[in-house]
mmCIF file of C-alpha atoms in Angstrom:
data_model
loop_
_atom_site.group_PDB
_atom_site.id
_atom_site.type_symbol
_atom_site.label_atom_id
_atom_site.label_comp_id
_atom_site.label_asym_id
_atom_site.label_seq_id
_atom_site.Cartn_x
_atom_site.Cartn_y
_atom_site.Cartn_z
ATOM 1 C CA UNK A 1 14.478 15.474 33.479
ATOM 2 C CA UNK A 2 12.659 12.976 31.311
ATOM 3 C CA UNK A 3 12.351 14.051 27.684
ATOM 4 C CA UNK A 4 8.784 14.403 26.456
ATOM 5 C CA UNK A 5 7.863 12.446 23.318
ATOM 6 C CA UNK A 6 7.640 14.301 20.050
ATOM 7 C CA UNK A 7 4.289 13.631 18.404
ATOM 8 C CA UNK A 8 3.744 15.808 15.332
ATOM 9 C CA UNK A 9 0.657 15.737 13.143
ATOM 10 C CA UNK A 10 2.986 15.772 10.164
ATOM 11 C CA UNK A 11 6.591 14.642 10.428
ATOM 12 C CA UNK A 12 9.301 12.570 8.895
ATOM 13 C CA UNK A 13 7.291 9.493 9.788
ATOM 14 C CA UNK A 14 4.025 10.832 8.336
ATOM 15 C CA UNK A 15 3.357 8.585 5.369
ATOM 16 C CA UNK A 16 -0.340 9.338 5.115
ATOM 17 C CA UNK A 17 -0.406 9.458 1.342
ATOM 18 C CA UNK A 18 -2.448 12.656 1.195
ATOM 19 C CA UNK A 19 0.242 15.336 1.082
ATOM 20 C CA UNK A 20 0.327 18.020 -1.593
ATOM 21 C CA UNK A 21 4.065 17.932 -2.289
ATOM 22 C CA UNK A 22 5.638 17.856 -5.756
ATOM 23 C CA UNK A 23 2.883 19.562 -7.700
ATOM 24 C CA UNK A 24 4.855 19.870 -10.931
ATOM 25 C CA UNK A 25 3.241 17.955 -13.799
ATOM 26 C CA UNK A 26 4.865 14.840 -15.144
ATOM 27 C CA UNK A 27 7.489 15.386 -17.821
ATOM 28 C CA UNK A 28 5.891 14.748 -21.155
ATOM 29 C CA UNK A 29 7.350 12.007 -23.324
ATOM 30 C CA UNK A 30 8.415 12.972 -26.852
ATOM 31 C CA UNK A 31 5.581 12.759 -29.363
ATOM 32 C CA UNK A 32 6.100 10.207 -32.156
ATOM 33 C CA UNK A 33 4.510 11.170 -35.458
ATOM 34 C CA UNK A 34 4.191 8.159 -37.797
ATOM 35 C CA UNK A 35 4.530 8.519 -41.552
ATOM 36 C CA UNK A 36 1.820 7.368 -43.937
ATOM 37 C CA UNK A 37 3.324 3.899 -44.486
ATOM 38 C CA UNK A 38 3.624 3.171 -40.792
ATOM 39 C CA UNK A 39 0.063 4.415 -40.188
ATOM 40 C CA UNK A 40 -1.270 2.050 -42.862
ATOM 41 C CA UNK A 41 0.663 -0.934 -41.440
ATOM 42 C CA UNK A 42 -0.547 -0.086 -37.935
ATOM 43 C CA UNK A 43 -4.177 0.160 -39.095
ATOM 44 C CA UNK A 44 -3.969 -3.214 -40.883
ATOM 45 C CA UNK A 45 -2.496 -4.875 -37.792
ATOM 46 C CA UNK A 46 -5.206 -3.414 -35.580
ATOM 47 C CA UNK A 47 -7.951 -4.599 -37.950
ATOM 48 C CA UNK A 48 -6.550 -8.136 -38.172
ATOM 49 C CA UNK A 49 -5.594 -8.396 -34.464
ATOM 50 C CA UNK A 50 -7.985 -6.130 -32.544
ATOM 51 C CA UNK A 51 -6.964 -5.418 -28.966
ATOM 52 C CA UNK A 52 -9.366 -6.758 -26.352
ATOM 53 C CA UNK A 53 -11.632 -4.191 -24.740
ATOM 54 C CA UNK A 54 -10.938 -3.683 -21.052
ATOM 55 C CA UNK A 55 -14.695 -3.467 -20.496
ATOM 56 C CA UNK A 56 -15.003 -7.046 -21.760
ATOM 57 C CA UNK A 57 -13.150 -8.405 -18.706
ATOM 58 C CA UNK A 58 -14.813 -9.312 -15.442
ATOM 59 C CA UNK A 59 -14.285 -6.694 -12.719
ATOM 60 C CA UNK A 60 -12.215 -7.509 -9.662
ATOM 61 C CA UNK A 61 -14.136 -9.270 -6.940
ATOM 62 C CA UNK A 62 -15.507 -6.887 -4.298
ATOM 63 C CA UNK A 63 -14.284 -9.488 -1.778
ATOM 64 C CA UNK A 64 -10.649 -8.686 -2.662
ATOM 65 C CA UNK A 65 -8.440 -8.176 0.393
ATOM 66 C CA UNK A 66 -4.780 -7.541 1.057
ATOM 67 C CA UNK A 67 -2.639 -10.344 2.475
ATOM 68 C CA UNK A 68 0.805 -10.551 4.038
ATOM 69 C CA UNK A 69 3.574 -8.122 3.113
ATOM 70 C CA UNK A 70 7.137 -9.418 2.850
ATOM 71 C CA UNK A 71 10.025 -7.084 3.710
ATOM 72 C CA UNK A 72 13.798 -7.470 3.540
ATOM 73 C CA UNK A 73 15.542 -6.310 6.715
ATOM 74 C CA UNK A 74 19.118 -6.429 7.983
ATOM 75 C CA UNK A 75 18.873 -7.522 11.628
ATOM 76 C CA UNK A 76 16.473 -10.201 12.861
ATOM 77 C CA UNK A 77 16.525 -9.392 16.583
ATOM 78 C CA UNK A 78 16.141 -5.647 16.022
ATOM 79 C CA UNK A 79 13.190 -6.088 13.660
ATOM 80 C CA UNK A 80 11.459 -8.701 15.831
ATOM 81 C CA UNK A 81 11.714 -6.360 18.815
ATOM 82 C CA UNK A 82 10.206 -3.503 16.815
ATOM 83 C CA UNK A 83 7.293 -5.451 15.384
ATOM 84 C CA UNK A 84 6.429 -7.192 18.657
ATOM 85 C CA UNK A 85 7.168 -4.596 21.354
ATOM 86 C CA UNK A 86 6.405 -1.418 19.417
ATOM 87 C CA UNK A 87 3.820 -2.394 16.801
ATOM 88 C CA UNK A 88 2.306 -5.111 19.012
ATOM 89 C CA UNK A 89 2.300 -8.056 16.615
ATOM 90 C CA UNK A 90 2.884 -11.624 17.757
ATOM 91 C CA UNK A 91 5.855 -13.671 16.610
ATOM 92 C CA UNK A 92 4.151 -16.551 14.790
ATOM 93 C CA UNK A 93 7.204 -18.508 13.722
ATOM 94 C CA UNK A 94 10.266 -19.012 11.558
ATOM 95 C CA UNK A 95 9.701 -20.902 8.318
ATOM 96 C CA UNK A 96 12.839 -21.623 6.309
ATOM 97 C CA UNK A 97 14.537 -18.483 7.533
ATOM 98 C CA UNK A 98 11.392 -16.364 7.095
ATOM 99 C CA UNK A 99 10.112 -14.590 10.209
ATOM 100 C CA UNK A 100 6.315 -14.411 10.419
ATOM 101 C CA UNK A 101 4.507 -11.832 12.549
ATOM 102 C CA UNK A 102 0.805 -11.245 12.893
ATOM 103 C CA UNK A 103 -2.335 -11.125 15.007
ATOM 104 C CA UNK A 104 -4.312 -14.169 16.084
ATOM 105 C CA UNK A 105 -3.332 -16.831 13.559
ATOM 106 C CA UNK A 106 -3.096 -14.406 10.617
ATOM 107 C CA UNK A 107 0.321 -13.510 9.218
ATOM 108 C CA UNK A 108 0.600 -9.809 8.423
ATOM 109 C CA UNK A 109 4.323 -9.145 8.054
ATOM 110 C CA UNK A 110 7.000 -11.525 6.787
ATOM 111 C CA UNK A 111 10.645 -10.624 7.288
ATOM 112 C CA UNK A 112 13.475 -11.937 5.154
ATOM 113 C CA UNK A 113 16.783 -11.222 6.901
ATOM 114 C CA UNK A 114 19.759 -10.165 4.770
ATOM 115 C CA UNK A 115 22.582 -8.706 6.916
ATOM 116 C CA UNK A 116 24.471 -7.414 3.874
ATOM 117 C CA UNK A 117 21.465 -5.736 2.243
ATOM 118 C CA UNK A 118 22.035 -2.135 1.190
ATOM 119 C CA UNK A 119 19.440 0.499 2.105
ATOM 120 C CA UNK A 120 16.906 1.237 -0.618
ATOM 121 C CA UNK A 121 18.070 4.445 -2.350
ATOM 122 C CA UNK A 122 15.983 7.544 -1.825
ATOM 123 C CA UNK A 123 13.977 8.343 -4.932
ATOM 124 C CA UNK A 124 13.603 4.722 -6.010
ATOM 125 C CA UNK A 125 10.253 2.998 -6.362
ATOM 126 C CA UNK A 126 8.811 0.482 -3.920
ATOM 127 C CA UNK A 127 7.143 0.757 -0.534
ATOM 128 C CA UNK A 128 5.793 4.040 0.829
ATOM 129 C CA UNK A 129 4.040 2.324 3.726
ATOM 130 C CA UNK A 130 2.266 -0.885 4.668
ATOM 131 C CA UNK A 131 -0.964 -0.185 6.524
ATOM 132 C CA UNK A 132 -2.072 -2.390 9.429
ATOM 133 C CA UNK A 133 -5.818 -2.108 10.063
ATOM 134 C CA UNK A 134 -6.953 -2.627 13.676
ATOM 135 C CA UNK A 135 -10.603 -3.500 14.375
ATOM 136 C CA UNK A 136 -11.703 -0.382 16.297
ATOM 137 C CA UNK A 137 -10.780 2.876 17.995
ATOM 138 C CA UNK A 138 -9.956 1.333 21.405
ATOM 139 C CA UNK A 139 -7.435 -0.910 19.633
ATOM 140 C CA UNK A 140 -5.865 2.171 18.045
ATOM 141 C CA UNK A 141 -5.753 3.801 21.472
ATOM 142 C CA UNK A 142 -3.690 0.873 22.783
ATOM 143 C CA UNK A 143 -1.170 1.369 19.969
ATOM 144 C CA UNK A 144 -1.021 5.133 20.506
ATOM 145 C CA UNK A 145 -0.483 4.722 24.251
ATOM 146 C CA UNK A 146 2.372 2.280 23.607
ATOM 147 C CA UNK A 147 4.057 4.587 21.074
ATOM 148 C CA UNK A 148 3.875 7.505 23.485
ATOM 149 C CA UNK A 149 5.303 5.390 26.316
ATOM 150 C CA UNK A 150 8.223 4.351 24.087
ATOM 151 C CA UNK A 151 8.743 7.936 22.869
ATOM 152 C CA UNK A 152 8.445 6.857 19.241
ATOM 153 C CA UNK A 153 8.451 9.695 16.703
ATOM 154 C CA UNK A 154 5.157 9.412 14.825
ATOM 155 C CA UNK A 155 2.790 11.129 12.460
ATOM 156 C CA UNK A 156 -0.925 11.171 13.278
ATOM 157 C CA UNK A 157 -3.735 12.033 10.864
ATOM 158 C CA UNK A 158 -7.508 12.002 10.473
ATOM 159 C CA UNK A 159 -8.394 11.078 6.889
ATOM 160 C CA UNK A 160 -12.208 11.305 7.293
ATOM 161 C CA UNK A 161 -12.535 7.634 6.341
ATOM 162 C CA UNK A 162 -9.974 6.561 8.945
ATOM 163 C CA UNK A 163 -7.707 7.608 11.813
ATOM 164 C CA UNK A 164 -4.052 6.746 11.390
ATOM 165 C CA UNK A 165 -0.647 6.652 13.044
ATOM 166 C CA UNK A 166 2.623 6.589 11.084
ATOM 167 C CA UNK A 167 6.126 5.458 11.951
ATOM 168 C CA UNK A 168 9.159 3.797 10.375
ATOM 169 C CA UNK A 169 10.665 0.421 11.186
ATOM 170 C CA UNK A 170 14.437 0.178 11.910
ATOM 171 C CA UNK A 171 15.212 -0.261 8.198
ATOM 172 C CA UNK A 172 13.176 2.766 7.147
ATOM 173 C CA UNK A 173 10.101 0.863 5.948
ATOM 174 C CA UNK A 174 7.000 2.992 6.387
ATOM 175 C CA UNK A 175 4.313 1.615 8.704
ATOM 176 C CA UNK A 176 0.757 2.892 9.106
ATOM 177 C CA UNK A 177 -1.502 1.620 11.889
ATOM 178 C CA UNK A 178 -5.095 2.748 11.480
ATOM 179 C CA UNK A 179 -8.749 2.158 12.205
ATOM 180 C CA UNK A 180 -11.583 2.678 9.740
ATOM 181 C CA UNK A 181 -14.646 4.735 10.406
ATOM 182 C CA UNK A 182 -17.877 2.914 9.540
ATOM 183 C CA UNK A 183 -18.385 2.775 5.765
ATOM 184 C CA UNK A 184 -21.748 4.500 6.263
ATOM 185 C CA UNK A 185 -19.808 7.592 7.395
ATOM 186 C CA UNK A 186 -17.656 7.758 4.251
ATOM 187 C CA UNK A 187 -18.659 10.458 1.799
ATOM 188 C CA UNK A 188 -18.757 9.698 -1.916
ATOM 189 C CA UNK A 189 -19.282 11.985 -4.861
ATOM 190 C CA UNK A 190 -20.269 9.480 -7.509
ATOM 191 C CA UNK A 191 -17.322 7.095 -7.692
ATOM 192 C CA UNK A 192 -14.909 9.460 -5.914
ATOM 193 C CA UNK A 193 -14.408 9.174 -2.168
ATOM 194 C CA UNK A 194 -13.691 12.195 0.001
ATOM 195 C CA UNK A 195 -10.446 11.917 1.969
ATOM 196 C CA UNK A 196 -8.292 14.553 3.622
ATOM 197 C CA UNK A 197 -5.378 14.920 6.026
ATOM 198 C CA UNK A 198 -6.383 16.637 9.259
ATOM 199 C CA UNK A 199 -4.650 16.496 12.642
ATOM 200 C CA UNK A 200 -5.705 13.443 14.619
ATOM 201 C CA UNK A 201 -7.709 14.003 17.809
ATOM 202 C CA UNK A 202 -5.230 12.043 19.929
ATOM 203 C CA UNK A 203 -6.951 13.004 23.186
ATOM 204 C CA UNK A 204 -10.198 11.615 21.810
ATOM 205 C CA UNK A 205 -8.479 8.397 20.756
ATOM 206 C CA UNK A 206 -6.778 7.965 24.151
ATOM 207 C CA UNK A 207 -10.112 8.564 25.906
ATOM 208 C CA UNK A 208 -11.229 5.201 24.495
ATOM 209 C CA UNK A 209 -8.273 3.303 25.946
ATOM 210 C CA UNK A 210 -9.643 0.131 27.591
ATOM 211 C CA UNK A 211 -9.332 0.222 31.375
ATOM 212 C CA UNK A 212 -7.371 -3.030 31.494
ATOM 213 C CA UNK A 213 -4.987 -2.141 28.629
ATOM 214 C CA UNK A 214 -1.246 -1.971 29.181
ATOM 215 C CA UNK A 215 1.606 -1.092 26.864
ATOM 216 C CA UNK A 216 2.134 -4.844 26.439
ATOM 217 C CA UNK A 217 -1.415 -5.502 25.235
ATOM 218 C CA UNK A 218 -1.111 -7.410 21.963
ATOM 219 C CA UNK A 219 -2.739 -6.362 18.712
ATOM 220 C CA UNK A 220 -6.133 -8.131 18.687
ATOM 221 C CA UNK A 221 -7.259 -10.932 16.404
ATOM 222 C CA UNK A 222 -9.103 -9.423 13.468
ATOM 223 C CA UNK A 223 -6.222 -7.084 12.717
ATOM 224 C CA UNK A 224 -5.174 -7.319 9.061
ATOM 225 C CA UNK A 225 -3.351 -5.538 6.273
ATOM 226 C CA UNK A 226 -5.790 -2.883 5.117
ATOM 227 C CA UNK A 227 -3.826 -1.390 2.236
ATOM 228 C CA UNK A 228 -0.376 -0.955 0.762
ATOM 229 C CA UNK A 229 0.929 2.406 -0.439
ATOM 230 C CA UNK A 230 3.552 2.296 -3.185
ATOM 231 C CA UNK A 231 6.022 4.719 -4.685
ATOM 232 C CA UNK A 232 5.953 4.630 -8.488
ATOM 233 C CA UNK A 233 7.951 6.409 -11.171
ATOM 234 C CA UNK A 234 5.026 7.989 -13.033
ATOM 235 C CA UNK A 235 1.249 8.016 -12.617
ATOM 236 C CA UNK A 236 0.095 7.243 -16.162
ATOM 237 C CA UNK A 237 1.928 3.892 -16.416
ATOM 238 C CA UNK A 238 0.730 3.148 -12.872
ATOM 239 C CA UNK A 239 -2.864 3.844 -13.884
ATOM 240 C CA UNK A 240 -2.479 1.673 -16.975
ATOM 241 C CA UNK A 241 -1.124 -1.272 -14.985
ATOM 242 C CA UNK A 242 -3.234 -1.118 -11.837
ATOM 243 C CA UNK A 243 -6.520 0.142 -13.300
ATOM 244 C CA UNK A 244 -6.682 -0.812 -16.981
ATOM 245 C CA UNK A 245 -4.813 -4.105 -16.655
ATOM 246 C CA UNK A 246 -5.175 -5.284 -13.042
ATOM 247 C CA UNK A 247 -8.736 -4.015 -12.795
ATOM 248 C CA UNK A 248 -8.777 -1.806 -9.711
ATOM 249 C CA UNK A 249 -11.211 1.119 -9.635
ATOM 250 C CA UNK A 250 -9.924 4.649 -9.134
ATOM 251 C CA UNK A 251 -11.482 5.994 -5.933
ATOM 252 C CA UNK A 252 -9.728 9.352 -6.076
ATOM 253 C CA UNK A 253 -7.140 11.104 -8.210
ATOM 254 C CA UNK A 254 -7.673 14.508 -6.621
ATOM 255 C CA UNK A 255 -4.407 14.624 -4.705
ATOM 256 C CA UNK A 256 -1.460 16.042 -6.675
ATOM 257 C CA UNK A 257 1.029 13.329 -7.500
ATOM 258 C CA UNK A 258 -1.082 10.440 -6.228
ATOM 259 C CA UNK A 259 -3.705 7.902 -7.241
ATOM 260 C CA UNK A 260 -5.818 5.743 -4.925
ATOM 261 C CA UNK A 261 -7.473 2.540 -6.146
ATOM 262 C CA UNK A 262 -9.600 -0.236 -4.689
ATOM 263 C CA UNK A 263 -12.109 -3.001 -5.319
ATOM 264 C CA UNK A 264 -15.607 -3.184 -3.851
ATOM 265 C CA UNK A 265 -15.723 0.553 -2.978
ATOM 266 C CA UNK A 266 -13.202 0.328 -0.168
ATOM 267 C CA UNK A 267 -11.522 3.700 0.400
ATOM 268 C CA UNK A 268 -8.287 2.248 -1.014
ATOM 269 C CA UNK A 269 -6.449 -1.048 -1.240
ATOM 270 C CA UNK A 270 -3.483 0.593 -2.966
ATOM 271 C CA UNK A 271 -2.042 4.076 -2.885
ATOM 272 C CA UNK A 272 0.336 5.099 -5.697
ATOM 273 C CA UNK A 273 2.427 8.259 -5.508
ATOM 274 C CA UNK A 274 5.382 10.044 -7.110
ATOM 275 C CA UNK A 275 6.135 12.451 -4.234
ATOM 276 C CA UNK A 276 9.664 11.146 -3.707
ATOM 277 C CA UNK A 277 10.019 8.851 -6.726
ATOM 278 C CA UNK A 278 9.042 10.866 -9.818
ATOM 279 C CA UNK A 279 11.052 9.364 -12.677
ATOM 280 C CA UNK A 280 12.556 6.833 -10.287
ATOM 281 C CA UNK A 281 13.605 3.284 -11.035
ATOM 282 C CA UNK A 282 13.466 0.054 -9.084
ATOM 283 C CA UNK A 283 15.981 -0.178 -6.233
ATOM 284 C CA UNK A 284 19.024 -2.422 -6.687
ATOM 285 C CA UNK A 285 18.322 -6.136 -6.258
ATOM 286 C CA UNK A 286 18.712 -7.246 -2.673
ATOM 287 C CA UNK A 287 18.046 -3.833 -1.116
ATOM 288 C CA UNK A 288 16.088 -3.504 2.091
ATOM 289 C CA UNK A 289 12.396 -2.855 1.660
ATOM 290 C CA UNK A 290 9.446 -4.458 -0.069
ATOM 291 C CA UNK A 291 9.890 -7.909 -1.613
ATOM 292 C CA UNK A 292 6.229 -8.446 -2.425
ATOM 293 C CA UNK A 293 2.701 -7.980 -1.132
ATOM 294 C CA UNK A 294 -0.254 -10.354 -1.387
ATOM 295 C CA UNK A 295 -3.604 -9.646 -3.005
ATOM 296 C CA UNK A 296 -6.250 -12.165 -1.949
ATOM 297 C CA UNK A 297 -9.181 -13.172 -4.148
ATOM 298 C CA UNK A 298 -12.071 -15.307 -2.845
ATOM 299 C CA UNK A 299 -11.595 -18.420 -4.988
ATOM 300 C CA UNK A 300 -9.399 -20.062 -7.597
ATOM 301 C CA UNK A 301 -11.739 -19.095 -10.423
ATOM 302 C CA UNK A 302 -11.219 -15.406 -9.627
ATOM 303 C CA UNK A 303 -7.437 -15.904 -9.475
ATOM 304 C CA UNK A 304 -7.401 -17.713 -12.824
ATOM 305 C CA UNK A 305 -9.618 -15.083 -14.452
ATOM 306 C CA UNK A 306 -7.285 -12.284 -13.387
ATOM 307 C CA UNK A 307 -4.232 -14.214 -14.587
ATOM 308 C CA UNK A 308 -5.876 -14.689 -18.001
ATOM 309 C CA UNK A 309 -6.777 -11.004 -18.177
ATOM 310 C CA UNK A 310 -3.229 -9.912 -17.407
ATOM 311 C CA UNK A 311 -1.724 -12.321 -19.950
ATOM 312 C CA UNK A 312 -4.145 -11.119 -22.611
ATOM 313 C CA UNK A 313 -3.118 -7.535 -21.945
ATOM 314 C CA UNK A 314 0.560 -8.385 -22.326
ATOM 315 C CA UNK A 315 1.687 -8.694 -18.712
ATOM 316 C CA UNK A 316 4.116 -11.413 -17.637
ATOM 317 C CA UNK A 317 2.418 -13.784 -15.190
ATOM 318 C CA UNK A 318 4.520 -16.190 -13.136
ATOM 319 C CA UNK A 319 2.544 -19.183 -11.909
ATOM 320 C CA UNK A 320 2.875 -20.115 -8.237
ATOM 321 C CA UNK A 321 1.152 -22.512 -5.882
ATOM 322 C CA UNK A 322 -2.458 -21.340 -5.405
ATOM 323 C CA UNK A 323 -1.907 -18.289 -7.578
ATOM 324 C CA UNK A 324 0.587 -16.207 -9.527
ATOM 325 C CA UNK A 325 3.033 -13.307 -9.297
ATOM 326 C CA UNK A 326 3.028 -10.201 -11.476
ATOM 327 C CA UNK A 327 5.190 -7.075 -11.415
ATOM 328 C CA UNK A 328 4.285 -3.471 -12.161
ATOM 329 C CA UNK A 329 6.382 -1.373 -14.582
ATOM 330 C CA UNK A 330 8.987 -0.789 -11.845
ATOM 331 C CA UNK A 331 9.291 -4.398 -10.766
ATOM 332 C CA UNK A 332 7.134 -4.150 -7.617
ATOM 333 C CA UNK A 333 5.688 -7.632 -7.195
ATOM 334 C CA UNK A 334 2.163 -8.631 -6.221
ATOM 335 C CA UNK A 335 1.327 -12.222 -5.317
ATOM 336 C CA UNK A 336 -2.275 -12.978 -6.240
ATOM 337 C CA UNK A 337 -3.756 -15.997 -4.500
ATOM 338 C CA UNK A 338 -6.689 -17.388 -2.555
ATOM 339 C CA UNK A 339 -6.759 -16.809 1.241
#
């Protein structure tokens, strides 16, 4: 008898980013109480070298978008099979040992193969999931039909702003595949967006399956990386780096243990959580998992302005062709560049 696929609304592969686990507050750091002499020295330094006001910097461009995500994996053939046959991406090429996968002519996932790489330790910081945004609900139906046919264990959630499927790649990297509802349907309360985690109406999604679709139907052109969700060690340093320094706007901080940020009033370009990584450190060098993700700005002037802002605020900026690299407090690297 053929085994029926297991398709839970919440499961080990559900990386939605809207759970309510780990509600305990962050451990407070010890309070330092300066003596009078140190207070006076500090005040003199501040008066002679005033810190720049964050409000004096230009905001991030509303045209910001996420680019390719580079992952370290252990087996080339296994990973290529997963990303092409299961996710539905096209194999775009091998460049200097780097495997490129995407949709149309756009690279979404880059794979660096390291057969001796150790698995990223549980509790360390890094990738929670990379989210692949398909253009519409029929495209999501194609993916869902393929996952059911292959009996892939998935999570499936309705987040009000989007409908999403969750699974893991062979190396344990979290993958989300989702479609956005129209922005006019999103609900805002001031600068806070309303999101939730409800069971996905999978029957409704499958009802929009195109008549000519098969399980081999490729992910359509127009598919892109919609957001990246990261595991961080603590939320306050994450807020300082990604909001105060990088310049993202907080779109919601209403979920325990998580922070969601974006530019241009998107529902989120980055998710940041401590659900499994509270107090965690960066994984050992060379582990499987996230190497870097790309943040795309519309022109070189915007890239240069952000680099200057980060330098001024004390971040280390590494210049690269067409842009720069910068790491968060746990060493998670973003490549900022033009498209």
